[in-house]
PDB file of C-alpha atoms in Angstrom:
ATOM      1  CA  MET A   1      -7.217  -8.956 -56.511  1.00 52.00           C
ATOM      2  CA  ARG A   2      -7.815  -9.375 -60.241  1.00 58.00           C
ATOM      3  CA  LYS A   3      -4.751  -9.988 -62.369  1.00 61.00           C
ATOM      4  CA  VAL A   4      -4.315  -9.071 -66.013  1.00 57.00           C
ATOM      5  CA  MET A   5      -3.608 -12.321 -67.784  1.00 59.00           C
ATOM      6  CA  ARG A   6      -2.380 -11.173 -71.183  1.00 61.00           C
ATOM      7  CA  SER A   7      -0.487  -8.261 -72.633  1.00 70.00           C
ATOM      8  CA  ASP A   8      -2.466  -7.741 -75.841  1.00 84.00           C
ATOM      9  CA  MET A   9      -5.685  -6.326 -74.450  1.00 91.00           C
ATOM     10  CA  SER A  10      -7.649  -3.734 -76.392  1.00 93.00           C
ATOM     11  CA  PHE A  11      -8.080  -0.124 -75.362  1.00 93.00           C
ATOM     12  CA  ASN A  12     -11.709  -0.836 -74.572  1.00 94.00           C
ATOM     13  CA  GLU A  13     -10.904  -3.829 -72.375  1.00 95.00           C
ATOM     14  CA  TYR A  14      -8.309  -1.746 -70.542  1.00 96.00           C
ATOM     15  CA  GLN A  15     -10.862   1.022 -70.076  1.00 97.00           C
ATOM     16  CA  THR A  16     -13.361  -1.423 -68.597  1.00 96.00           C
ATOM     17  CA  ARG A  17     -10.763  -2.822 -66.231  1.00 96.00           C
ATOM     18  CA  THR A  18      -9.782   0.625 -64.942  1.00 97.00           C
ATOM     19  CA  SER A  19     -13.217   0.817 -63.355  1.00 96.00           C
ATOM     20  CA  TRP A  20     -12.171  -1.976 -60.999  1.00 96.00           C
ATOM     21  CA  THR A  21      -9.802   0.445 -59.238  1.00 96.00           C
ATOM     22  CA  ALA A  22     -11.671   3.729 -59.743  1.00 97.00           C
ATOM     23  CA  VAL A  23     -12.267   5.384 -56.381  1.00 96.00           C
ATOM     24  CA  TYR A  24     -13.071   9.088 -56.379  1.00 96.00           C
ATOM     25  CA  PRO A  25     -16.028  11.335 -55.568  1.00 96.00           C
ATOM     26  CA  PRO A  26     -18.418  11.101 -58.540  1.00 95.00           C
ATOM     27  CA  GLU A  27     -19.585  14.699 -58.114  1.00 97.00           C
ATOM     28  CA  LYS A  28     -15.985  15.861 -58.630  1.00 98.00           C
ATOM     29  CA  ALA A  29     -15.039  13.329 -61.312  1.00 98.00           C
ATOM     30  CA  LEU A  30     -14.036  15.794 -64.044  1.00 98.00           C
ATOM     31  CA  GLU A  31     -11.851  17.823 -61.718  1.00 98.00           C
ATOM     32  CA  TYR A  32     -10.338  14.775 -60.014  1.00 98.00           C
ATOM     33  CA  LEU A  33      -9.541  12.950 -63.237  1.00 98.00           C
ATOM     34  CA  SER A  34      -8.186  16.037 -65.017  1.00 98.00           C
ATOM     35  CA  LEU A  35      -5.923  16.880 -62.091  1.00 98.00           C
ATOM     36  CA  GLY A  36      -4.792  13.265 -61.848  1.00 98.00           C
ATOM     37  CA  LEU A  37      -3.977  13.193 -65.554  1.00 98.00           C
ATOM     38  CA  VAL A  38      -1.809  16.308 -65.457  1.00 98.00           C
ATOM     39  CA  SER A  39      -0.206  15.187 -62.201  1.00 98.00           C
ATOM     40  CA  GLU A  40       0.853  11.866 -63.707  1.00 98.00           C
ATOM     41  CA  ALA A  41       1.971  13.544 -66.938  1.00 98.00           C
ATOM     42  CA  GLY A  42       4.075  15.823 -64.749  1.00 98.00           C
ATOM     43  CA  GLU A  43       5.686  12.766 -63.179  1.00 98.00           C
ATOM     44  CA  VAL A  44       6.607  11.528 -66.673  1.00 98.00           C
ATOM     45  CA  ALA A  45       8.112  14.945 -67.422  1.00 98.00           C
ATOM     46  CA  GLY A  46      10.002  14.956 -64.128  1.00 98.00           C
ATOM     47  CA  LYS A  47      11.600  11.623 -64.896  1.00 98.00           C
ATOM     48  CA  ALA A  48      12.488  12.803 -68.413  1.00 98.00           C
ATOM     49  CA  LYS A  49      14.144  15.863 -66.871  1.00 98.00           C
ATOM     50  CA  LYS A  50      16.205  13.626 -64.604  1.00 97.00           C
ATOM     51  CA  VAL A  51      17.312  11.575 -67.616  1.00 97.00           C
ATOM     52  CA  ILE A  52      18.661  14.776 -69.161  1.00 97.00           C
ATOM     53  CA  ARG A  53      20.221  16.095 -65.962  1.00 97.00           C
ATOM     54  CA  ASP A  54      21.531  12.931 -64.323  1.00 97.00           C
ATOM     55  CA  TYR A  55      21.960  10.365 -67.096  1.00 96.00           C
ATOM     56  CA  GLU A  56      23.218  12.393 -70.058  1.00 95.00           C
ATOM     57  CA  GLY A  57      19.981  11.710 -71.941  1.00 96.00           C
ATOM     58  CA  VAL A  58      20.310   7.931 -71.754  1.00 97.00           C
ATOM     59  CA  VAL A  59      17.232   6.024 -70.580  1.00 97.00           C
ATOM     60  CA  GLY A  60      18.496   3.008 -68.669  1.00 97.00           C
ATOM     61  CA  ASP A  61      16.474  -0.073 -67.785  1.00 97.00           C
ATOM     62  CA  GLU A  62      15.448   1.190 -64.336  1.00 97.00           C
ATOM     63  CA  MET A  63      14.272   4.552 -65.680  1.00 97.00           C
ATOM     64  CA  ARG A  64      12.546   2.866 -68.585  1.00 97.00           C
ATOM     65  CA  GLU A  65      10.495   0.802 -66.124  1.00 97.00           C
ATOM     66  CA  ALA A  66       9.768   3.876 -64.000  1.00 97.00           C
ATOM     67  CA  LEU A  67       8.569   5.755 -67.086  1.00 98.00           C
ATOM     68  CA  LYS A  68       6.409   2.781 -68.087  1.00 97.00           C
ATOM     69  CA  ALA A  69       4.709   2.900 -64.685  1.00 98.00           C
ATOM     70  CA  GLU A  70       4.019   6.624 -64.981  1.00 98.00           C
ATOM     71  CA  VAL A  71       2.731   6.334 -68.564  1.00 98.00           C
ATOM     72  CA  GLY A  72       0.437   3.578 -67.288  1.00 97.00           C
ATOM     73  CA  ASP A  73      -0.934   5.999 -64.699  1.00 98.00           C
ATOM     74  CA  VAL A  74      -1.518   8.568 -67.465  1.00 98.00           C
ATOM     75  CA  LEU A  75      -3.447   5.912 -69.398  1.00 98.00           C
ATOM     76  CA  TRP A  76      -5.569   5.083 -66.354  1.00 98.00           C
ATOM     77  CA  TYR A  77      -6.699   8.682 -65.972  1.00 98.00           C
ATOM     78  CA  ALA A  78      -7.267   9.041 -69.727  1.00 98.00           C
ATOM     79  CA  ALA A  79      -9.391   5.879 -69.690  1.00 98.00           C
ATOM     80  CA  GLN A  80     -11.482   7.133 -66.819  1.00 98.00           C
ATOM     81  CA  LEU A  81     -11.955  10.507 -68.528  1.00 98.00           C
ATOM     82  CA  CYS A  82     -13.160   8.703 -71.652  1.00 98.00           C
ATOM     83  CA  THR A  83     -15.652   6.790 -69.531  1.00 98.00           C
ATOM     84  CA  LEU A  84     -16.861   9.962 -67.834  1.00 98.00           C
ATOM     85  CA  LEU A  85     -17.373  11.646 -71.204  1.00 98.00           C
ATOM     86  CA  GLY A  86     -19.203   8.644 -72.634  1.00 98.00           C
ATOM     87  CA  TYR A  87     -16.569   7.529 -75.141  1.00 98.00           C
ATOM     88  CA  ASN A  88     -14.650   4.320 -75.451  1.00 96.00           C
ATOM     89  CA  MET A  89     -10.886   4.620 -75.779  1.00 96.00           C
ATOM     90  CA  ALA A  90     -10.758   2.956 -79.195  1.00 96.00           C
ATOM     91  CA  THR A  91     -13.111   5.593 -80.602  1.00 97.00           C
ATOM     92  CA  VAL A  92     -11.028   8.406 -79.108  1.00 97.00           C
ATOM     93  CA  ALA A  93      -7.775   6.849 -80.376  1.00 96.00           C
ATOM     94  CA  LYS A  94      -9.180   6.422 -83.890  1.00 97.00           C
ATOM     95  CA  ALA A  95     -10.528  10.000 -83.938  1.00 96.00           C
ATOM     96  CA  ASN A  96      -7.078  11.248 -82.934  1.00 95.00           C
ATOM     97  CA  LEU A  97      -5.362   9.282 -85.702  1.00 95.00           C
ATOM     98  CA  ASP A  98      -7.935  10.526 -88.224  1.00 95.00           C
ATOM     99  CA  LYS A  99      -7.340  14.131 -87.113  1.00 93.00           C
ATOM    100  CA  LEU A 100      -3.582  13.731 -87.438  1.00 92.00           C
ATOM    101  CA  ALA A 101      -3.891  12.091 -90.857  1.00 93.00           C
ATOM    102  CA  GLN A 102      -6.009  15.035 -92.057  1.00 92.00           C
ATOM    103  CA  ARG A 103      -3.409  17.481 -90.754  1.00 90.00           C
ATOM    104  CA  GLN A 104      -0.631  15.539 -92.446  1.00 90.00           C
ATOM    105  CA  GLU A 105      -2.566  15.495 -95.706  1.00 90.00           C
ATOM    106  CA  ALA A 106      -3.186  19.241 -95.450  1.00 89.00           C
ATOM    107  CA  GLY A 107       0.468  19.892 -94.619  1.00 88.00           C
ATOM    108  CA  THR A 108      -0.415  21.348 -91.216  1.00 87.00           C
ATOM    109  CA  ILE A 109       0.988  18.618 -88.963  1.00 82.00           C
ATOM    110  CA  LYS A 110       3.721  21.049 -87.841  1.00 81.00           C
ATOM    111  CA  GLY A 111       1.462  23.979 -87.042  1.00 72.00           C
ATOM    112  CA  SER A 112      -0.144  25.226 -83.887  1.00 77.00           C
ATOM    113  CA  GLY A 113      -3.759  25.628 -82.895  1.00 73.00           C
ATOM    114  CA  ASP A 114      -6.578  23.135 -82.582  1.00 74.00           C
ATOM    115  CA  ASN A 115      -8.304  23.789 -85.896  1.00 73.00           C
ATOM    116  CA  ARG A 116      -5.653  23.566 -88.588  1.00 64.00           C
TER     117      ARG A 116
END
């Protein structure tokens, strides 16, 4: 088993390391990874719902760790999707920040729709 030795790895290094644990049918990669991503995002949402319902909106240490684990799973699927699509995560992250900066500059950060 390979262990991660430091906590300051880059997106691209993380993406490369996700391949060490990637096991799914290659002919169904898009479907598998997309379903995995929304499934894990749903687990994040489920835990957030429980924080509201059971903990009066307060995220305690145990829930914080549980959410960290689920967000990590979301990242794994996002990394594998980037790989499938031929992008590295740093490029995708930068493109997202650029898009958001353009929206902020245009005063459309609070709108809806993809092309604003």
